[in-house]
Tab-separated table of C-alpha atoms in Angstrom:
chain	number	residue	atom	x	y	z
A	198	MET	CA	-4.915	1.277	-53.311
A	199	ALA	CA	-2.939	-1.564	-51.368
A	200	GLU	CA	-4.381	0.548	-48.143
A	201	LYS	CA	-7.996	1.784	-49.228
A	202	LEU	CA	-8.459	-2.163	-49.330
A	203	GLY	CA	-6.829	-2.423	-46.347
A	204	ILE	CA	-4.030	-5.263	-46.760
A	205	ALA	CA	-1.513	-5.571	-44.165
A	206	GLY	CA	1.806	-7.184	-44.082
A	207	ALA	CA	5.213	-5.953	-44.362
A	208	ASN	CA	4.506	-4.739	-47.734
A	209	PRO	CA	0.709	-4.430	-49.214
A	210	ALA	CA	1.693	-3.070	-52.199
A	211	ARG	CA	3.810	-6.158	-53.178
A	212	ASN	CA	0.778	-8.467	-51.534
A	213	LEU	CA	-2.148	-6.151	-54.058
A	214	GLN	CA	0.487	-7.380	-56.951
A	215	ARG	CA	0.489	-10.669	-56.374
A	216	TYR	CA	-3.338	-10.890	-56.709
A	217	GLU	CA	-3.298	-8.886	-59.449
A	218	GLN	CA	-0.838	-10.636	-60.777
A	219	GLY	CA	-2.867	-14.682	-59.459
A	220	ALA	CA	0.060	-15.717	-58.172
A	221	ALA	CA	-1.592	-15.454	-54.732
A	222	THR	CA	-5.533	-15.896	-54.057
A	223	MET	CA	-7.584	-12.652	-52.928
A	224	PRO	CA	-9.334	-13.270	-49.457
A	225	SER	CA	-13.210	-12.741	-50.404
A	226	GLU	CA	-14.048	-9.794	-48.029
A	227	LEU	CA	-11.115	-8.117	-50.108
A	228	ILE	CA	-12.260	-9.263	-53.143
A	229	PHE	CA	-16.039	-7.447	-52.223
A	230	ARG	CA	-13.989	-3.662	-50.625
A	231	LEU	CA	-11.874	-3.921	-54.580
A	232	GLU	CA	-15.097	-4.808	-56.544
A	233	ASN	CA	-16.748	-1.081	-54.417
A	234	LEU	CA	-13.769	0.876	-54.804
A	235	THR	CA	-14.046	-0.015	-58.570
A	236	ASN	CA	-17.071	0.621	-59.158
A	237	GLY	CA	-17.450	-2.628	-60.395
A	238	GLN	CA	-15.295	-2.133	-62.724
A	239	VAL	CA	-13.385	-5.229	-60.851
A	240	THR	CA	-15.253	-8.081	-59.943
A	241	ALA	CA	-15.171	-12.301	-58.264
A	242	GLN	CA	-14.596	-13.254	-61.549
A	243	ASP	CA	-12.184	-11.045	-62.850
A	244	MET	CA	-10.380	-11.830	-59.540
A	245	HIS	CA	-11.010	-16.069	-60.720
A	246	GLU	CA	-9.981	-15.691	-64.158
A	247	VAL	CA	-6.934	-14.186	-63.337
A	248	ARG	CA	-5.654	-16.820	-60.751
A	249	LEU	CA	-7.064	-19.347	-63.136
A	250	GLU	CA	-4.799	-18.097	-65.725
A	251	TRP	CA	-2.024	-17.866	-63.557
A	252	LEU	CA	-2.033	-21.588	-62.306
A	253	ARG	CA	-2.429	-22.648	-65.625
A	254	VAL	CA	1.397	-21.028	-67.206
A	255	ASN	CA	3.144	-21.621	-63.470
A	256	LYS	CA	1.217	-25.195	-62.226
A	257	PRO	CA	-0.717	-26.990	-64.907
A	258	GLY	CA	-0.740	-30.401	-62.706
A	259	ALA	CA	-2.769	-27.588	-60.164
A	260	LEU	CA	-6.011	-27.852	-62.507
A	261	LEU	CA	-6.045	-31.461	-63.835
A	262	PRO	CA	-9.670	-33.197	-63.796
A	263	VAL	CA	-10.803	-35.008	-60.778
A	264	ALA	CA	-10.187	-38.489	-60.975
A	265	GLN	CA	-13.707	-40.835	-61.223
A	266	GLU	CA	-13.949	-43.508	-58.569
A	267	VAL	CA	-13.196	-46.572	-60.192
A	268	ARG	CA	-16.102	-49.154	-59.515
A	269	ALA	CA	-15.710	-52.998	-58.440
């Protein structure tokens, strides 16, 4: 699958695994290809949700709400 998506690097299969697990953010052009290869069974929303879940578990501070401006 990594080859079909055009994932490059020293270990394309490992890069795909990182995307699948949410440990890395899949680039938009790869998400587009993935949606087409899976006939829409995997969507950009799916990939987004996987990434958010990975962040919740592994880097909870990354999802803290943005602080509102303090007005004087």
